[in-house]
Coordinates of C-alpha atoms and ligand atoms in Angstrom, one line a residue:
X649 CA 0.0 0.0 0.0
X650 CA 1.5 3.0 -1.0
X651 CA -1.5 4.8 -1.6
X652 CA -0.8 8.4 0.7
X653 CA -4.0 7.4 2.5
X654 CA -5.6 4.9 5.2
X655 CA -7.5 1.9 4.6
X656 CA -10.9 2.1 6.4
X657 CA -11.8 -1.8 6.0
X658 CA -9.4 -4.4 5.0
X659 CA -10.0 -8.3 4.1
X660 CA -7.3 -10.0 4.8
X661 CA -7.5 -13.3 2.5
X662 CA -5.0 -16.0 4.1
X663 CA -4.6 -18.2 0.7
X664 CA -2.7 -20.6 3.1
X665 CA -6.4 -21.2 4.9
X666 CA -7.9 -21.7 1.3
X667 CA -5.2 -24.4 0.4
X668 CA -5.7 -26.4 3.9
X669 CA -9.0 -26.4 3.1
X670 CA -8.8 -27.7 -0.1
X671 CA -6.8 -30.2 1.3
X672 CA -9.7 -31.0 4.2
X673 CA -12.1 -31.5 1.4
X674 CA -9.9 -34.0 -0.3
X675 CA -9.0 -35.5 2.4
X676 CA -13.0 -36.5 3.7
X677 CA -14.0 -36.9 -0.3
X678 CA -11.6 -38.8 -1.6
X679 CA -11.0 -40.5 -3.6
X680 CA -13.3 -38.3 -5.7
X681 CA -12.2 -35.1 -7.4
X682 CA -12.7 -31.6 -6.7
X683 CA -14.7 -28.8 -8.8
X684 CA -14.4 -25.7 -6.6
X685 CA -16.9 -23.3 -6.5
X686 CA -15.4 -19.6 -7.2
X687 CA -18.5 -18.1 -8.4
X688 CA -19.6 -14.2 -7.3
X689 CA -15.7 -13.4 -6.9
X690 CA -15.1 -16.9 -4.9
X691 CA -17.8 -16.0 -1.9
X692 CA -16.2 -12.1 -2.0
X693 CA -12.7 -13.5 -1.8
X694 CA -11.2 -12.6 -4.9
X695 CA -12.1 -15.1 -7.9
X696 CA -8.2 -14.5 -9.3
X697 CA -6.1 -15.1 -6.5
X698 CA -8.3 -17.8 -5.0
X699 CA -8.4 -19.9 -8.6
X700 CA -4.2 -19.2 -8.4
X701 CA -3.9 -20.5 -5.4
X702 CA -6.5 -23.8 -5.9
X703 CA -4.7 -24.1 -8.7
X704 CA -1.3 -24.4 -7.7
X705 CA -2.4 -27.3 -5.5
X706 CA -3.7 -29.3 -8.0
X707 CA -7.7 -28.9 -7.7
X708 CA -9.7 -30.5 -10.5
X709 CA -12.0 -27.7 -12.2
X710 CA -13.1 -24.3 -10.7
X711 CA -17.3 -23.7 -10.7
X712 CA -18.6 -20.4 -12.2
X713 CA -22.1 -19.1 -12.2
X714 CA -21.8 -17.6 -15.8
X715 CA -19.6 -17.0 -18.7
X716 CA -18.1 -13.8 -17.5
X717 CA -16.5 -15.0 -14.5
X718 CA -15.0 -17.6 -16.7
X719 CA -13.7 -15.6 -19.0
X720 CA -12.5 -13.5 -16.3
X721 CA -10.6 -16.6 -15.1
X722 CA -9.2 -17.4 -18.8
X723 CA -7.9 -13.9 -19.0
X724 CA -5.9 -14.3 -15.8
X725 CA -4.5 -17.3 -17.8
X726 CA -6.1 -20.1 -15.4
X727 CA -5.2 -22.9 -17.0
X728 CA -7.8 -25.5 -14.7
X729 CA -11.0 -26.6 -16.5
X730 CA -13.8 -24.1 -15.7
X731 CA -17.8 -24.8 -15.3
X732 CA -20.5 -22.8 -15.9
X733 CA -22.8 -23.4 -13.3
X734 CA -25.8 -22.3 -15.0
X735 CA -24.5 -22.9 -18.4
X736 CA -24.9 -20.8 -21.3
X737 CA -27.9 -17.8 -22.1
X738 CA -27.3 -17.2 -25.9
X739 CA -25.7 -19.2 -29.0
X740 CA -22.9 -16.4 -29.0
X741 CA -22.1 -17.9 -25.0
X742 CA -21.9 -21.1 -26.4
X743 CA -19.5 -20.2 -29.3
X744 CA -17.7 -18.2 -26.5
X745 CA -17.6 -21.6 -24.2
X746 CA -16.3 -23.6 -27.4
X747 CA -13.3 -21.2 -28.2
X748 CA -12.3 -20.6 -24.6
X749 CA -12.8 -24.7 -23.7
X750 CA -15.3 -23.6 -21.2
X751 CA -17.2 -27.0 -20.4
X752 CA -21.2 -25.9 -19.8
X753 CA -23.9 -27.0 -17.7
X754 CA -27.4 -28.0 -19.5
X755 CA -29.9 -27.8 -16.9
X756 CA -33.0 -27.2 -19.8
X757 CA -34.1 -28.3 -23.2
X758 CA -33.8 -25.1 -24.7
X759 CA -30.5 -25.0 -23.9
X760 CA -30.0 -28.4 -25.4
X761 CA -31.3 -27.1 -28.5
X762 CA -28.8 -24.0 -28.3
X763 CA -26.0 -26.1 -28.2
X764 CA -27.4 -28.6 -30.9
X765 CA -27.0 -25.5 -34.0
X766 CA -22.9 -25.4 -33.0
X767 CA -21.1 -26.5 -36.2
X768 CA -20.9 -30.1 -35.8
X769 CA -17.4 -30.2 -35.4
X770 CA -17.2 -28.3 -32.4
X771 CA -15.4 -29.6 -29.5
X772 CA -18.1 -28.7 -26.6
X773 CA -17.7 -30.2 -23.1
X774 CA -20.9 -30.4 -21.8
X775 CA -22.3 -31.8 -18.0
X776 CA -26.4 -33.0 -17.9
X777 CA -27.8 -32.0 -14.8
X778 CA -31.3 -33.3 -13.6
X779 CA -33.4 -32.2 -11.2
X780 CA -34.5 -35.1 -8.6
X781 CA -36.6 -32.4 -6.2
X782 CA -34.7 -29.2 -5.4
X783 CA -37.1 -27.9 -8.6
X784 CA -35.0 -24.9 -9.7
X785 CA -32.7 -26.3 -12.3
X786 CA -32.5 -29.7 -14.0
X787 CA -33.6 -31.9 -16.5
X788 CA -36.3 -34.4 -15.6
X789 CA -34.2 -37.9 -14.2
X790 CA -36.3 -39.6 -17.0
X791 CA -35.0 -37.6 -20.2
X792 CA -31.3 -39.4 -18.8
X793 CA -31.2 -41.7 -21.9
X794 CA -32.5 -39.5 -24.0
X795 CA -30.4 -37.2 -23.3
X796 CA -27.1 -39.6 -23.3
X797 CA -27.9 -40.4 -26.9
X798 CA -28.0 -36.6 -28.0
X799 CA -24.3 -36.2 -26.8
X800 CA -23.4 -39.5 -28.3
X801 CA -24.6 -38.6 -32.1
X802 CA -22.1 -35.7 -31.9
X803 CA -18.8 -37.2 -31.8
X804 CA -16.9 -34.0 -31.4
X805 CA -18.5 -33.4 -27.9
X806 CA -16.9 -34.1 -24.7
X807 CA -19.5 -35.7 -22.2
X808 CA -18.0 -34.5 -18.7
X809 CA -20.7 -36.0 -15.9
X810 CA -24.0 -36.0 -14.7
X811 CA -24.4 -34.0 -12.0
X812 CA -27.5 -33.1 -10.0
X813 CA -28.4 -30.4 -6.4
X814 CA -29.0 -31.5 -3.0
X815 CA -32.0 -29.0 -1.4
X816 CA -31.4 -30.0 2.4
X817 CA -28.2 -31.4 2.9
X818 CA -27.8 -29.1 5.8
X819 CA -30.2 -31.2 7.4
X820 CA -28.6 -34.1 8.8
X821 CA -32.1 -35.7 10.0
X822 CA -34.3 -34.3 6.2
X823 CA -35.4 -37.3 4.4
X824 CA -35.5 -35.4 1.3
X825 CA -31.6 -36.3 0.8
X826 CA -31.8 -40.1 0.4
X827 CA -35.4 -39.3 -1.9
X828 CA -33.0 -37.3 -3.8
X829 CA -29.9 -39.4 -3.6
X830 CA -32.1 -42.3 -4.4
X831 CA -33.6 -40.6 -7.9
X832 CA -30.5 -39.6 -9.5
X833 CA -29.4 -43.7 -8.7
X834 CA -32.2 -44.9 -10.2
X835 CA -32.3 -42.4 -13.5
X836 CA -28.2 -43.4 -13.7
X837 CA -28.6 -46.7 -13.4
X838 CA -27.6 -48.5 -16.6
X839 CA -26.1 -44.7 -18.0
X840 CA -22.2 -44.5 -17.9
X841 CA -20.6 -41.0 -17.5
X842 CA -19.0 -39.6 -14.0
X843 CA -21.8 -38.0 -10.9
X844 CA -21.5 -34.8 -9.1
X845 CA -24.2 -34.2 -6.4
X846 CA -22.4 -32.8 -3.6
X847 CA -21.8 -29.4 -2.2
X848 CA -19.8 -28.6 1.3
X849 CA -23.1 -29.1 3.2
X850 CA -23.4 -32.5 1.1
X851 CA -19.6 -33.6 1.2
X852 CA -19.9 -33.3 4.8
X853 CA -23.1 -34.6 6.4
X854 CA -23.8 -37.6 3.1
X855 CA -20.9 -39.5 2.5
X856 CA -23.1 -41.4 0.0
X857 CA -23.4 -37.9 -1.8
X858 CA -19.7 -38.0 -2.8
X859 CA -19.5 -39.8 -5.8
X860 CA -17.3 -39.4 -8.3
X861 CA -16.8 -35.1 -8.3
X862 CA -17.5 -32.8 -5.6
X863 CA -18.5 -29.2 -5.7
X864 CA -17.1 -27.5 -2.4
X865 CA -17.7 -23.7 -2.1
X866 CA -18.2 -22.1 1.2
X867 CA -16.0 -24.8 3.2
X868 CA -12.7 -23.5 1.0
X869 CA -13.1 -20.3 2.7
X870 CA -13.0 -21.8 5.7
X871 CA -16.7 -20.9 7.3
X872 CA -19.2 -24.2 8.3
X873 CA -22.5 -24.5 6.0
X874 CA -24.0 -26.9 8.9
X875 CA -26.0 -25.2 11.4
X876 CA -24.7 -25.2 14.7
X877 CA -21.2 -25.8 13.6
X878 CA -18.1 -23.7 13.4
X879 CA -15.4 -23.9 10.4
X880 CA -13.2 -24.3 13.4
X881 CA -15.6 -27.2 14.2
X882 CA -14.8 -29.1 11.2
X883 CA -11.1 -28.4 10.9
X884 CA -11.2 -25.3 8.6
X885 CA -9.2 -22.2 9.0
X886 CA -11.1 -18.9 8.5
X887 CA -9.6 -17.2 4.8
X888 CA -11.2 -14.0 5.8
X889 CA -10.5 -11.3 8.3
X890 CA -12.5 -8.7 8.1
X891 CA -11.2 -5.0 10.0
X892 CA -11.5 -1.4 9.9
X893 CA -10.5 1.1 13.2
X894 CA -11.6 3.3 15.2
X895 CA -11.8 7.4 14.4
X896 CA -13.9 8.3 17.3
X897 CA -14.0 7.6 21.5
X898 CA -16.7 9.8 23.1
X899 CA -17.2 9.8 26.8
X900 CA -21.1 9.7 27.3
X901 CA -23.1 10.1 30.1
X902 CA -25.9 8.3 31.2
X903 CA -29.5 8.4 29.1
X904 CA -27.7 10.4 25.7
X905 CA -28.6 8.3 23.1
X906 CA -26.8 6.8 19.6
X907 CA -26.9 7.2 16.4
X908 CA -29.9 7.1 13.5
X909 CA -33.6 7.0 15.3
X910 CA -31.9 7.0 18.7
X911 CA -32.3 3.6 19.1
X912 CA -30.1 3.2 21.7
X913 CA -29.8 5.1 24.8
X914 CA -26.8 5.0 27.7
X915 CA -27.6 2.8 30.6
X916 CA -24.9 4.3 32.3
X917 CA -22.3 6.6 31.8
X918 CA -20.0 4.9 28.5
X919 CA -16.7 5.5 26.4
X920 CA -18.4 4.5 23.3
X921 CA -16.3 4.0 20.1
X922 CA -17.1 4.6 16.4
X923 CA -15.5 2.1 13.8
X924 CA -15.5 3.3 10.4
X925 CA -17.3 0.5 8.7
X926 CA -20.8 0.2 7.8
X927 CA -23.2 -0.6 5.0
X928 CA -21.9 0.2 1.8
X929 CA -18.8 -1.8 2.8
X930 CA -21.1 -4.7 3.4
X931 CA -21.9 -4.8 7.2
X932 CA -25.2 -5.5 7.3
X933 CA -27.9 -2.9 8.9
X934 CA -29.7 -6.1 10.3
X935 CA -26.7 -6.6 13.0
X936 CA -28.8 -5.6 16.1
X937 CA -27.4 -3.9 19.2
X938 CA -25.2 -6.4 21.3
X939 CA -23.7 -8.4 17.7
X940 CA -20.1 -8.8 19.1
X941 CA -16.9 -7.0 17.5
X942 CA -13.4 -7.6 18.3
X943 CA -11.2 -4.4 19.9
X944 CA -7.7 -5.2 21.0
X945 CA -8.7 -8.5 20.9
X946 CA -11.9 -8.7 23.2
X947 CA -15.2 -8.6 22.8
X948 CA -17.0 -5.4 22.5
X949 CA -20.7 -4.7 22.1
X950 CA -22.3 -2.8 19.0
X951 CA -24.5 -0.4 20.1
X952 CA -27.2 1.5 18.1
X953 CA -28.1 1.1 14.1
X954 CA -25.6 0.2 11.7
X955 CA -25.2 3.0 9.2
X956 CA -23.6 3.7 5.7
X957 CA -19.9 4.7 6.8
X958 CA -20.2 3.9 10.6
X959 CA -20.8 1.5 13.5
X960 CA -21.1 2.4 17.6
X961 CA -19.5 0.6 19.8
X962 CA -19.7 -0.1 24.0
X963 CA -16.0 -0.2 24.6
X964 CA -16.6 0.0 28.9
X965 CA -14.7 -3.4 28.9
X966 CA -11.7 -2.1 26.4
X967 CA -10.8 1.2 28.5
X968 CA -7.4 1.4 27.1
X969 CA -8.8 1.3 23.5
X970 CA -8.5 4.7 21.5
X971 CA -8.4 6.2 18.3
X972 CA -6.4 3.9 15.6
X973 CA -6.9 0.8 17.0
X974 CA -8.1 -2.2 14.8
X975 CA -11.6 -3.7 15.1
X976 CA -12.5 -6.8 13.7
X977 CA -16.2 -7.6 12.1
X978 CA -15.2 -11.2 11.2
X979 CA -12.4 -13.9 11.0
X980 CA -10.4 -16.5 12.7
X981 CA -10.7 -14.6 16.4
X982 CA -14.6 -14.2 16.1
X983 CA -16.2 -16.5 13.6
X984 CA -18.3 -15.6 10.7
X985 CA -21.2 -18.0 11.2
X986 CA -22.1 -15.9 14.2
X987 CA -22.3 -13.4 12.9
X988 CA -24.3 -14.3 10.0
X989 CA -26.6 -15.2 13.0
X990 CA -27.0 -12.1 14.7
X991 CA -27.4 -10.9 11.2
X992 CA -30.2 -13.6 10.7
X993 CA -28.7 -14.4 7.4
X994 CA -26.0 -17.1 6.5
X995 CA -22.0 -16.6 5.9
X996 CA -22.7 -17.0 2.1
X997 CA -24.7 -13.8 2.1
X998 CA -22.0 -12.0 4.6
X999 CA -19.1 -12.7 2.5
X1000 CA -20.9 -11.9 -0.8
X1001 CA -22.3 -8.4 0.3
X1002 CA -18.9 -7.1 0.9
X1003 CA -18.5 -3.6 -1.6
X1004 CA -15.6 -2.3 -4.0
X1005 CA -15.0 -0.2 -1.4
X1006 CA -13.2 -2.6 0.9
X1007 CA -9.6 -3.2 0.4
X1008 CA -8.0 -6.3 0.0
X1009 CA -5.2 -8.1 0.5
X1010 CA -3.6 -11.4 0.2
X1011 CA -1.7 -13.4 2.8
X1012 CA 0.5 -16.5 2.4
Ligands
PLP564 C1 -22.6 -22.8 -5.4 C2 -22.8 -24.2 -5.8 C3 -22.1 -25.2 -5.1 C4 -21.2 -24.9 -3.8 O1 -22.1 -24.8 -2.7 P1 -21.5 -24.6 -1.2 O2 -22.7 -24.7 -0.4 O3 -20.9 -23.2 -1.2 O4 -20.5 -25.6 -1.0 C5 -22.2 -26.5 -5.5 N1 -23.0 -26.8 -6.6 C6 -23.7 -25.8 -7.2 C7 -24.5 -26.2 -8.4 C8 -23.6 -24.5 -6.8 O5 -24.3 -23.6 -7.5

């Protein structure tokens, strides 16, 4: 940084975390391979440096939700096979996924028939994948055969897997898994071609879900997708650490209140602290009064509403803190799943919302 200015919130990304958690995913799911998810700028983590440093240890294929985060990815010359999530929206996407050796998802007929008008010699990779109950994306488990035949008339394309999407798998005790599990067995039955059902949730809690690929996202950034359960829990390591500082330490009295509507009021008299971080850097407004924040290393209370550019904070306990010091939202010291609860959202949704106007930078 050499930038004449000060960073209000940093993410620290700890690639080293991002690698051991590769390897934790290999090690419970092998001896299947790895297809890690890096859509939506890996989980807010930085889609480039993330896919470098999967890459470098060896993973399989990297998952994106559309064509330009692969390309993206090619332009930073990855070199690992990429998949479109989602697949393709137009014929000039699939040309695009042809030239750059992108291998595509067909979750629909239409986009069947997209793929059919390529010139016949085109080398398309192409994955099938069916829906057996989540009921957003898939084709139906009977059309299997069907659809097997299509990619074998067209001897220039690659047939890469089936692959299908577990609804529940969060839910250790959710019959819907095994329905589910159970469906994509019986539409596969007498069909050859590698399976892919499995995301962390599903790598985790089904070992019958692992099959031949798995698609790991929010466990490579080190946070837990079961409920109840930290990262730390499951022998991840945090990759994020979220910071910003402190530019404010007011002495209140008793009864004054804080912030936008006045929502909070002084039970006593308070050194209160104000941490340049809010909103539009991705904090979200839902974190009620009490969320925890880290300050010097303890535990602090936010106090009052979150708003655009600031937070509040009860720093009674921290009386040596002062202007400068660092404050932590999230990361290894205070874990990201709690606050996703306080939040009443998920880790997904935390590490996503994070703006453009949060600096990063990478650790090894
Ligand atoms: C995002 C995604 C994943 C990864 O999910 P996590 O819950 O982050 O592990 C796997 N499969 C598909 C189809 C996805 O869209």
């Amino acid at each position: 940084m050499s930038a004449p200015y000060v960073p209000r919130v940093i993410a620290t990304i700890d690639l080293g975390a991002i690698r051991h958690n590769l390897a934790c995913v290999r090690e419970r799911a092998a001896p299947a391979r790895v297809m890690a998810a890096i859509k939506a700028d890996a989980y807010g983590h930085g889609a480039v440096p993330v896919a470098r440093a999967l890459e470098a240890t060896g993973v399989d294929a990297l998952a994106v939700a559309c064509i330009e985060e692969a390309l993206a990815l090619r332009e930073a010359y990855l070199r690992a096979p990429i998949v479109l999530l989602e697949g393709v929206l137009s014929f000039a996407e699939a040309q695009l996924a042809v030239e750059q050796g992108v291998e595509v998802v067909v979750h629909s007929a239409w986009q069947l028939d997209l793929l059919q008008r390529l010139p016949a010699a085109a080398p398309l990779r192409l994955w099938f994948k069916l829906d057996t109950g989540m009921h957003r994306l898939g084709l139906p488990p009977h059309a299997a055969p069907a659809l097997h035949a299509a990619v074998r008339s067209r001897p220039s394309w690659r047939f890469c897997g089936w692959m299908t999407h577990l609804a529940c798998a969060d839910e250790p005790d959710n019959p819907m898994t095994a329905r589910q599990l159970e469906a994509f067995e019986r539409a596969l039955r007498e069909l050859p071609g590698p399976r892919s059902i499995a995301n962390s949730a599903g790598l985790l809690a089904w070992p019958q879900a692992r099959a031949d690929w798995v698609r790991p996202g929010l466990m490579l950034y080190g946070a837990s997708p079961l409920p109840g359960k930290l990262g730390a829990e499951l022998g991840l390591k945090p990759a994020m650490r979220l910071e910003s500082l402190l530019i404010a330490v007011n002495e209140l009295a008793a009864g004054e209140t804080i912030g936008y509507g006045a929502s909070y009021r002084c039970p006593r008299a308070m050194r209160v602290g104000v941490a340049a971080v809010g909103y539009a850097d991705g904090l979200h407004r839902a974190l009620p009064s009490g969320s925890p924040v880290l300050v010097r290393g303890r535990r602090v209370s936010l106090v009052g509403r979150v708003s655009m550019d600031m937070i509040s904070l009860d720093l009674s306990e921290v009386p040596d803190a002062r202007v400068g010091d660092t404050v932590q939202l999230w990361g290894p010291e205070l874990p990201v799943e709690e606050i996703a609860a306080r939040a009443n959202t998920i880790p997904y949704e935390l590490f996503c919302g994070l703006t453009r106007r949060v600096h990063f930078v990478y650790a090894d």
